């Protein structure tokens, strides 16, 4: 038998059974599960463009349109079983068209296009609604966090550094820090979304086509903002994939840190946050146990999501800058799981946050035992007693040591050791009275004085919350405008295709 010419394909040969089961069937099943609507939209938009540009006679395009409608009516993709008679879903549609068209019309729909540009258009069409939904879920989480921050803007908490009580702050201020990160993460998602809005269709295999394709028209009909310019990049530059999944990875990496704090704050020994019974699981053997297990689920689901996103990004590492399967069907299918687990995290966290409350009694006790307001004593001594900060710091440290040693209360028990330390360091009596001392080291005073830009003081925090609310509203408006534009494009495509199918 003569060896096959490696330069020429032979599509009449059935695939090897192992190749069929390990590669072709999974790809076919992925296409029929995730990409049927995309295939249909691409066929319709391309056909309308071919007719409008005169590349195909309108009568021919009309016959093809009616055949496409017949295929959509007669074939239920979910019921299809892969047999290997055709290589993939694309060729199945071509085979069905041949059954319904005259020989002269066969294959004309494929004029000026390739599976290369079709595939990347398909993947972008599939990623856009998934990313839009995830971004909407992130905005809902930001809104829930904002509402809680506004409600608890004056509620005292203990802020920790290195796992130890550091300074008093408010829950509103803490949440504002998380909100800023979430807003930045949302911006990264939207930057990735911009790449999804550039259409590869019309690039064909690599270099566009000798036919006068109108790439702007097909991009518009498919709801894209514009065509992606460079045709080689359309089939090789999969940075739209790496950008999307890199942005998603950061969302859940960052949320994981917030979730870890919630786990720490709800521990019995800390008890700063109370989780209501609706989010608590009881022990099957220990009657006293209250297990806030949704936080654990948030943690591991966020890690799963981050890992899935990183997997997609890593698959592209060290691949050639050309059209390749590494970034296509199976990789895209695997990536879709990222949106499912990520959506669960965002929905659950958005439900949990508003249900949380601060245990003010436990917060007050931790503040008492840790003397975390003593930083303000040092600051007060600089401002009111004229000391250097280093001298004031040493006096404050001596006061904290004395109060902690007797398990005392800083406002009540700290003045005597303060006066002694001050006399030793400054060689004179302090001007600060006992009452002024108690005010200076109170947590309420600590927070109220910190009105610098970005601080927890009521005015500074109020301005910050208003700014976050404004950015969130702008993001929601932009998402609504994009959805409106794409919905209008879908209606225009439906109308143009229907008119084409009805043409005589």
Coordinates of C-alpha atoms in Angstrom, one line a residue:
X1 CA 0.0 0.0 0.0
X2 CA 1.3 3.4 -0.9
X3 CA 1.9 5.6 2.1
X4 CA -0.4 8.6 2.5
X5 CA 0.8 11.9 1.3
X6 CA 1.4 14.0 4.5
X7 CA 0.5 17.2 2.6
X8 CA -3.0 16.1 1.7
X9 CA -5.9 15.2 4.1
X10 CA -8.4 12.5 3.5
X11 CA -11.6 13.2 5.3
X12 CA -13.2 10.0 4.0
X13 CA -11.3 7.9 6.5
X14 CA -13.0 7.0 9.8
X15 CA -11.0 8.1 12.9
X16 CA -9.1 5.6 14.9
X17 CA -11.5 4.3 17.7
X18 CA -9.2 5.4 20.5
X19 CA -8.7 8.9 19.0
X20 CA -12.5 9.1 18.5
X21 CA -13.2 8.3 22.2
X22 CA -10.4 10.2 23.8
X23 CA -10.4 13.4 21.7
X24 CA -13.2 13.7 19.1
X25 CA -16.2 12.6 21.2
X26 CA -15.3 14.9 24.2
X27 CA -14.8 17.8 21.8
X28 CA -18.1 17.1 20.1
X29 CA -19.9 16.8 23.4
X30 CA -18.4 20.1 24.6
X31 CA -19.5 21.9 21.4
X32 CA -23.1 20.6 21.6
X33 CA -23.2 21.5 25.3
X34 CA -21.7 25.0 25.2
X35 CA -21.5 26.3 21.7
X36 CA -24.6 25.5 19.7
X37 CA -26.1 29.0 20.0
X38 CA -22.7 30.5 19.1
X39 CA -22.5 28.3 16.0
X40 CA -25.9 29.4 14.9
X41 CA -25.2 33.1 15.5
X42 CA -22.0 32.9 13.6
X43 CA -23.6 31.1 10.6
X44 CA -26.4 33.6 10.5
X45 CA -24.1 36.7 10.8
X46 CA -21.7 35.4 8.2
X47 CA -24.4 34.5 5.8
X48 CA -26.1 37.9 6.1
X49 CA -22.7 39.6 5.5
X50 CA -22.1 37.4 2.4
X51 CA -25.4 38.4 1.0
X52 CA -25.1 42.1 1.8
X53 CA -21.6 42.3 0.2
X54 CA -22.7 40.4 -2.9
X55 CA -20.2 37.6 -2.3
X56 CA -23.1 35.3 -2.5
X57 CA -26.2 36.0 -4.6
X58 CA -29.1 36.8 -2.4
X59 CA -31.1 33.9 -3.8
X60 CA -28.4 31.5 -2.9
X61 CA -28.0 33.0 0.6
X62 CA -31.8 32.8 1.1
X63 CA -31.8 29.0 0.3
X64 CA -29.0 28.5 2.8
X65 CA -30.8 30.5 5.4
X66 CA -33.9 28.3 5.0
X67 CA -31.8 25.2 5.3
X68 CA -30.2 26.5 8.5
X69 CA -33.6 27.1 10.0
X70 CA -34.7 23.6 9.0
X71 CA -31.6 22.1 10.8
X72 CA -32.4 24.1 13.9
X73 CA -36.0 22.9 13.9
X74 CA -35.2 19.2 13.1
X75 CA -32.1 18.5 15.1
X76 CA -31.9 18.6 18.9
X77 CA -28.2 18.9 19.7
X78 CA -28.6 17.5 23.2
X79 CA -29.9 14.2 21.7
X80 CA -27.0 13.8 19.3
X81 CA -24.6 10.9 19.8
X82 CA -21.1 11.2 18.3
X83 CA -20.5 8.5 15.7
X84 CA -17.3 9.6 14.1
X85 CA -18.9 10.0 10.7
X86 CA -17.9 13.7 10.8
X87 CA -15.0 15.1 12.6
X88 CA -16.8 17.7 14.8
X89 CA -20.0 19.7 15.3
X90 CA -19.0 22.2 12.5
X91 CA -18.8 19.4 9.9
X92 CA -22.0 17.9 11.2
X93 CA -23.8 21.1 10.3
X94 CA -22.1 21.2 6.9
X95 CA -23.2 17.6 6.3
X96 CA -26.8 18.5 7.2
X97 CA -26.7 21.5 4.9
X98 CA -25.6 19.2 2.0
X99 CA -28.7 17.1 2.6
X100 CA -31.0 20.1 2.2
X101 CA -29.2 22.0 -0.6
X102 CA -28.5 21.5 -4.2
X103 CA -24.9 20.7 -5.2
X104 CA -24.3 24.2 -6.4
X105 CA -25.1 25.6 -3.0
X106 CA -23.2 23.1 -0.9
X107 CA -20.3 24.6 1.0
X108 CA -21.0 28.2 0.0
X109 CA -21.7 29.3 3.6
X110 CA -18.0 28.6 4.4
X111 CA -16.8 31.1 1.8
X112 CA -14.1 33.3 3.4
X113 CA -14.0 31.7 6.8
X114 CA -12.2 28.9 8.6
X115 CA -12.7 26.8 11.7
X116 CA -9.8 28.9 13.1
X117 CA -11.6 32.2 13.2
X118 CA -14.9 30.4 14.0
X119 CA -13.5 28.7 17.0
X120 CA -12.1 31.8 18.7
X121 CA -15.3 33.7 17.9
X122 CA -17.2 30.9 19.5
X123 CA -15.1 30.9 22.6
X124 CA -15.5 34.7 23.0
X125 CA -19.3 34.4 22.5
X126 CA -19.3 31.7 25.3
X127 CA -17.1 33.6 27.7
X128 CA -18.9 37.0 27.4
X129 CA -22.1 36.0 29.2
X130 CA -20.2 33.9 31.7
X131 CA -18.0 36.8 32.6
X132 CA -20.9 39.2 32.6
X133 CA -22.7 37.0 35.1
X134 CA -19.7 36.6 37.3
X135 CA -19.0 40.4 37.2
X136 CA -22.7 40.9 38.1
X137 CA -22.3 38.6 41.1
X138 CA -19.2 40.4 42.2
X139 CA -21.1 43.7 42.0
X140 CA -23.8 42.2 44.1
X141 CA -21.2 41.2 46.7
X142 CA -19.7 44.7 46.6
X143 CA -23.2 46.1 47.2
X144 CA -23.8 43.8 50.1
X145 CA -20.4 44.7 51.6
X146 CA -21.2 48.4 51.1
X147 CA -24.5 48.2 52.8
X148 CA -22.9 46.4 55.8
X149 CA -20.1 49.0 55.9
X150 CA -22.6 51.8 55.9
X151 CA -24.6 50.2 58.6
X152 CA -21.6 49.4 60.8
X153 CA -19.4 52.4 60.0
X154 CA -19.1 53.3 63.6
X155 CA -19.0 49.8 65.1
X156 CA -15.7 49.2 66.8
X157 CA -13.6 46.2 66.0
X158 CA -10.1 45.1 66.8
X159 CA -7.8 45.4 63.8
X160 CA -5.0 42.7 63.8
X161 CA -1.5 42.7 62.4
X162 CA 0.6 39.6 62.4
X163 CA -2.2 37.7 64.1
X164 CA -2.1 40.0 67.1
X165 CA -4.5 42.9 68.3
X166 CA -3.0 46.1 66.9
X167 CA -5.4 49.1 66.9
X168 CA -9.1 49.7 67.2
X169 CA -11.0 50.5 64.0
X170 CA -14.5 50.0 62.7
X171 CA -16.1 47.2 60.8
X172 CA -17.0 49.8 58.2
X173 CA -13.4 50.8 57.7
X174 CA -12.3 47.2 57.5
X175 CA -14.9 46.4 54.9
X176 CA -14.0 49.5 53.0
X177 CA -10.5 48.1 52.5
X178 CA -12.0 44.9 51.1
X179 CA -14.5 46.9 48.9
X180 CA -11.6 48.8 47.4
X181 CA -9.9 45.5 46.4
X182 CA -13.1 44.1 45.0
X183 CA -13.7 47.3 42.9
X184 CA -10.1 47.0 41.5
X185 CA -10.8 43.3 40.8
X186 CA -14.0 44.3 39.0
X187 CA -12.0 46.8 36.9
X188 CA -9.6 44.0 35.9
X189 CA -12.6 41.8 34.9
X190 CA -13.9 44.7 32.8
X191 CA -10.5 45.2 31.1
X192 CA -10.6 41.5 30.2
X193 CA -14.1 41.9 29.0
X194 CA -12.9 44.6 26.5
X195 CA -10.7 41.9 24.9
X196 CA -13.7 39.6 24.6
X197 CA -15.5 42.4 22.7
X198 CA -13.1 42.2 19.7
X199 CA -14.3 39.8 17.0
X200 CA -11.9 37.4 15.3
X201 CA -14.4 36.4 12.5
X202 CA -13.1 37.1 9.1
X203 CA -9.5 36.3 9.9
X204 CA -10.2 32.9 8.3
X205 CA -7.2 30.6 8.7
X206 CA -4.6 33.2 9.2
X207 CA -4.5 36.0 6.7
X208 CA -8.2 37.0 6.1
X209 CA -9.5 36.3 2.6
X210 CA -9.4 37.3 -1.0
X211 CA -13.2 37.9 -0.8
X212 CA -14.4 41.4 0.2
X213 CA -15.5 40.4 3.6
X214 CA -17.1 43.1 5.8
X215 CA -15.6 42.2 9.2
X216 CA -17.1 45.2 10.9
X217 CA -20.5 44.1 9.8
X218 CA -20.2 40.5 11.2
X219 CA -18.7 41.9 14.4
X220 CA -21.6 44.2 14.8
X221 CA -24.2 41.6 14.1
X222 CA -22.7 39.3 16.7
X223 CA -22.7 42.0 19.4
X224 CA -19.0 42.7 19.4
X225 CA -17.7 46.3 19.8
X226 CA -15.4 45.9 16.8
X227 CA -13.3 43.4 14.9
X228 CA -9.9 42.4 16.3
X229 CA -7.5 44.0 13.8
X230 CA -4.6 41.7 13.1
X231 CA -5.7 38.5 11.4
X232 CA -2.8 36.5 12.7
X233 CA -3.5 37.7 16.2
X234 CA -7.1 36.6 15.8
X235 CA -6.1 33.0 15.7
X236 CA -2.9 33.1 17.7
X237 CA -3.1 35.7 20.4
X238 CA -5.2 34.0 23.0
X239 CA -4.5 36.8 25.6
X240 CA -8.3 37.1 25.8
X241 CA -8.3 33.7 27.6
X242 CA -5.3 34.4 29.8
X243 CA -6.6 37.9 30.7
X244 CA -10.1 36.6 31.7
X245 CA -8.8 33.8 33.8
X246 CA -6.0 35.8 35.3
X247 CA -8.5 38.4 36.4
X248 CA -10.8 35.8 37.8
X249 CA -7.9 34.2 39.7
X250 CA -7.1 37.5 41.4
X251 CA -10.7 37.9 42.5
X252 CA -10.7 34.7 44.4
X253 CA -7.2 34.9 45.7
X254 CA -8.1 38.2 47.3
X255 CA -11.5 37.1 48.6
X256 CA -9.7 34.1 50.2
X257 CA -7.9 36.5 52.5
X258 CA -11.1 38.2 53.6
X259 CA -12.7 34.7 54.1
X260 CA -9.6 33.7 56.2
X261 CA -10.2 36.7 58.4
X262 CA -13.8 35.7 58.9
X263 CA -12.7 32.3 59.9
X264 CA -10.2 33.8 62.5
X265 CA -12.7 36.3 63.8
X266 CA -15.4 33.7 64.4
X267 CA -13.0 31.4 66.4
X268 CA -14.2 30.9 70.0
X269 CA -11.0 32.5 71.4
X270 CA -11.5 35.7 69.3
X271 CA -15.3 35.8 68.9
X272 CA -15.3 39.2 67.3
X273 CA -17.9 38.3 64.7
X274 CA -21.2 36.4 65.4
X275 CA -22.6 34.2 62.8
X276 CA -26.4 33.6 63.1
X277 CA -27.9 30.1 63.4
X278 CA -29.1 30.2 59.8
X279 CA -25.4 29.9 58.8
X280 CA -24.3 27.5 61.5
X281 CA -24.1 23.7 61.5
X282 CA -24.4 21.8 64.8
X283 CA -22.2 18.9 65.8
X284 CA -23.6 15.4 65.7
X285 CA -22.1 14.5 69.1
X286 CA -21.1 17.7 70.9
X287 CA -24.2 19.7 71.9
X288 CA -22.4 22.9 72.5
X289 CA -20.7 23.3 69.1
X290 CA -21.7 26.1 66.7
X291 CA -19.8 25.5 63.5
X292 CA -19.9 28.4 60.9
X293 CA -19.2 25.9 58.1
X294 CA -20.3 28.2 55.3
X295 CA -17.0 30.1 55.9
X296 CA -15.1 26.8 55.3
X297 CA -17.0 26.2 52.1
X298 CA -16.3 29.7 51.0
X299 CA -12.6 29.1 51.6
X300 CA -12.2 25.9 49.7
X301 CA -14.5 26.9 46.9
X302 CA -12.5 30.1 46.4
X303 CA -9.4 28.0 46.3
X304 CA -10.9 25.7 43.8
X305 CA -12.0 28.6 41.6
X306 CA -8.5 30.2 41.8
X307 CA -6.9 26.9 40.9
X308 CA -9.2 26.3 38.0
X309 CA -8.5 29.8 36.6
X310 CA -4.7 29.3 37.1
X311 CA -4.9 26.0 35.3
X312 CA -6.4 27.6 32.2
X313 CA -3.7 30.3 32.2
X314 CA -0.9 27.8 32.8
X315 CA -2.0 25.6 29.9
X316 CA -1.1 28.4 27.5
X317 CA 2.4 28.7 29.0
X318 CA 5.2 27.8 26.5
X319 CA 2.8 27.1 23.7
X320 CA 3.6 28.4 20.1
X321 CA 2.2 31.7 19.0
X322 CA -0.1 30.2 16.4
X323 CA -3.5 28.5 16.1
X324 CA -3.3 25.4 18.4
X325 CA -5.6 23.1 20.3
X326 CA -4.0 23.9 23.7
X327 CA -6.2 27.0 24.2
X328 CA -9.3 25.7 22.4
X329 CA -12.2 23.3 23.0
X330 CA -11.1 21.2 25.9
X331 CA -9.3 24.0 27.7
X332 CA -12.2 26.3 27.3
X333 CA -14.6 23.6 28.6
X334 CA -12.5 23.0 31.6
X335 CA -12.4 26.8 32.3
X336 CA -16.2 27.0 32.4
X337 CA -16.1 25.2 35.7
X338 CA -14.4 28.3 37.1
X339 CA -17.5 30.4 36.6
X340 CA -19.7 27.8 38.4
X341 CA -17.6 27.5 41.5
X342 CA -16.8 31.2 41.5
X343 CA -20.4 32.1 41.3
X344 CA -21.2 30.0 44.3
X345 CA -18.6 31.8 46.3
X346 CA -19.9 35.2 45.4
X347 CA -23.5 34.4 46.0
X348 CA -22.8 32.7 49.4
X349 CA -20.6 35.5 50.6
X350 CA -23.1 38.2 49.5
X351 CA -25.7 36.4 51.6
X352 CA -23.5 35.8 54.6
X353 CA -22.0 39.3 55.1
X354 CA -25.3 41.1 55.8
X355 CA -26.2 38.4 58.4
X356 CA -23.0 38.9 60.4
X357 CA -22.8 41.1 63.5
X358 CA -20.0 42.3 65.8
X359 CA -19.9 41.0 69.3
X360 CA -19.2 44.3 71.0
X361 CA -18.7 42.7 74.4
X362 CA -15.9 40.5 73.1
X363 CA -14.4 43.4 71.2
X364 CA -14.4 45.6 74.3
X365 CA -12.8 42.8 76.3
X366 CA -10.0 42.3 73.7
X367 CA -9.4 46.0 73.6
X368 CA -9.1 46.1 77.4
X369 CA -6.8 43.1 77.6
X370 CA -4.5 44.2 74.8
X371 CA -4.2 48.0 75.5
X372 CA -4.4 48.6 71.7
X373 CA -5.4 52.3 72.2
X374 CA -2.1 53.2 73.7
X375 CA -0.7 54.4 70.4
X376 CA -3.0 57.4 70.8
X377 CA -1.5 58.1 74.2
X378 CA 1.9 58.5 72.6
X379 CA 0.4 60.7 69.9
X380 CA -1.4 62.8 72.5
X381 CA 1.8 63.3 74.5
X382 CA 3.5 64.6 71.4
X383 CA 0.7 67.1 70.6
X384 CA -0.1 68.2 74.2
X385 CA 3.1 67.7 76.2
X386 CA 5.6 68.6 73.5
X387 CA 7.5 65.3 73.8
X388 CA 9.3 63.6 70.9
X389 CA 7.4 60.6 69.6
X390 CA 10.2 58.2 70.7
X391 CA 10.0 59.5 74.3
X392 CA 6.2 59.4 74.2
X393 CA 6.4 55.8 72.8
X394 CA 8.6 54.7 75.7
X395 CA 6.1 56.2 78.2
X396 CA 3.2 54.6 76.5
X397 CA 5.0 51.2 76.4
X398 CA 5.6 51.4 80.1
X399 CA 2.0 52.1 80.8
X400 CA 0.8 49.2 78.6
X401 CA 3.2 46.8 80.4
X402 CA 1.9 47.9 83.8
X403 CA -1.8 47.6 82.9
X404 CA -1.4 44.2 81.1
X405 CA 0.6 42.9 84.1
X406 CA -2.3 43.5 86.4
X407 CA -4.9 42.5 83.8
X408 CA -6.4 46.0 84.2
X409 CA -8.3 48.5 82.2
X410 CA -6.2 51.2 80.5
X411 CA -8.6 54.2 80.9
X412 CA -9.3 53.3 84.6
X413 CA -6.0 51.8 85.7
X414 CA -3.5 53.4 83.5
X415 CA -3.2 56.9 84.8
X416 CA -1.0 56.1 87.9
X417 CA 1.7 54.2 85.9
X418 CA 1.4 56.9 83.2
X419 CA 2.2 59.7 85.7
X420 CA 5.1 57.7 87.1
X421 CA 6.6 56.9 83.7
X422 CA 6.1 60.5 82.6
X423 CA 7.9 62.0 85.6
X424 CA 10.7 59.5 85.1
X425 CA 11.1 60.4 81.4
X426 CA 10.3 64.1 81.4
X427 CA 11.4 65.2 84.9
X428 CA 8.1 67.0 85.5
X429 CA 4.4 66.4 86.2
X430 CA 2.2 65.8 83.2
X431 CA -0.3 68.4 82.2
X432 CA -2.7 65.6 81.1
X433 CA -5.4 65.2 83.7
X434 CA -6.9 61.8 84.7
X435 CA -10.0 62.6 82.7
X436 CA -8.1 63.7 79.6
X437 CA -6.0 60.5 79.9
X438 CA -9.1 58.3 80.0
X439 CA -10.5 60.1 76.9
X440 CA -7.2 59.9 75.0
X441 CA -7.0 56.1 75.4
X442 CA -10.7 55.4 74.7
X443 CA -11.3 53.5 71.4
X444 CA -14.0 55.9 70.4
X445 CA -11.5 58.8 70.6
X446 CA -8.9 56.8 68.8
X447 CA -11.2 56.3 65.8
X448 CA -12.7 59.8 65.9
X449 CA -9.3 61.5 65.7
X450 CA -8.3 59.6 62.6
X451 CA -10.0 61.8 60.0
X452 CA -7.1 61.7 57.5
X453 CA -7.9 60.7 53.9
X454 CA -8.7 57.0 54.0
X455 CA -8.9 56.8 57.8
X456 CA -11.7 55.4 59.9
X457 CA -12.9 58.7 61.2
X458 CA -16.6 59.4 60.5
X459 CA -16.1 62.1 57.9
X460 CA -13.2 60.4 56.1
X461 CA -15.0 57.0 56.0
X462 CA -18.3 58.6 54.9
X463 CA -16.5 60.2 51.9
X464 CA -14.9 56.9 51.1
X465 CA -18.2 55.0 51.2
X466 CA -19.9 57.6 49.0
X467 CA -17.0 57.2 46.5
X468 CA -17.3 53.4 46.4
X469 CA -21.1 53.7 46.0
X470 CA -20.5 56.1 43.0
X471 CA -18.0 53.7 41.4
X472 CA -20.4 50.8 41.8
X473 CA -23.3 52.7 40.3
X474 CA -21.1 53.6 37.3
X475 CA -20.1 50.0 36.8
X476 CA -23.7 48.9 36.9
X477 CA -24.7 51.5 34.4
X478 CA -21.8 50.5 32.1
X479 CA -22.8 46.8 32.3
X480 CA -26.4 47.7 31.5
X481 CA -25.3 49.8 28.5
X482 CA -23.3 46.9 27.2
X483 CA -26.2 44.5 27.6
X484 CA -28.5 46.9 25.8
X485 CA -26.1 47.2 22.9
X486 CA -25.6 43.5 22.5
X487 CA -29.3 42.8 22.8
X488 CA -30.0 45.4 20.0
X489 CA -27.4 43.6 17.9
X490 CA -29.1 40.2 18.4
X491 CA -32.4 41.7 17.4
X492 CA -30.8 43.3 14.3
X493 CA -29.2 39.9 13.3
X494 CA -32.5 38.1 13.8
X495 CA -34.3 40.6 11.6
X496 CA -31.7 40.6 8.9
X497 CA -31.6 36.8 8.9
X498 CA -35.3 36.4 8.9
X499 CA -35.6 38.8 6.0
X500 CA -32.9 36.9 4.1
X501 CA -34.7 33.6 4.7
X502 CA -37.9 35.0 3.4
X503 CA -36.4 36.5 0.3
X504 CA -37.7 35.0 -3.0

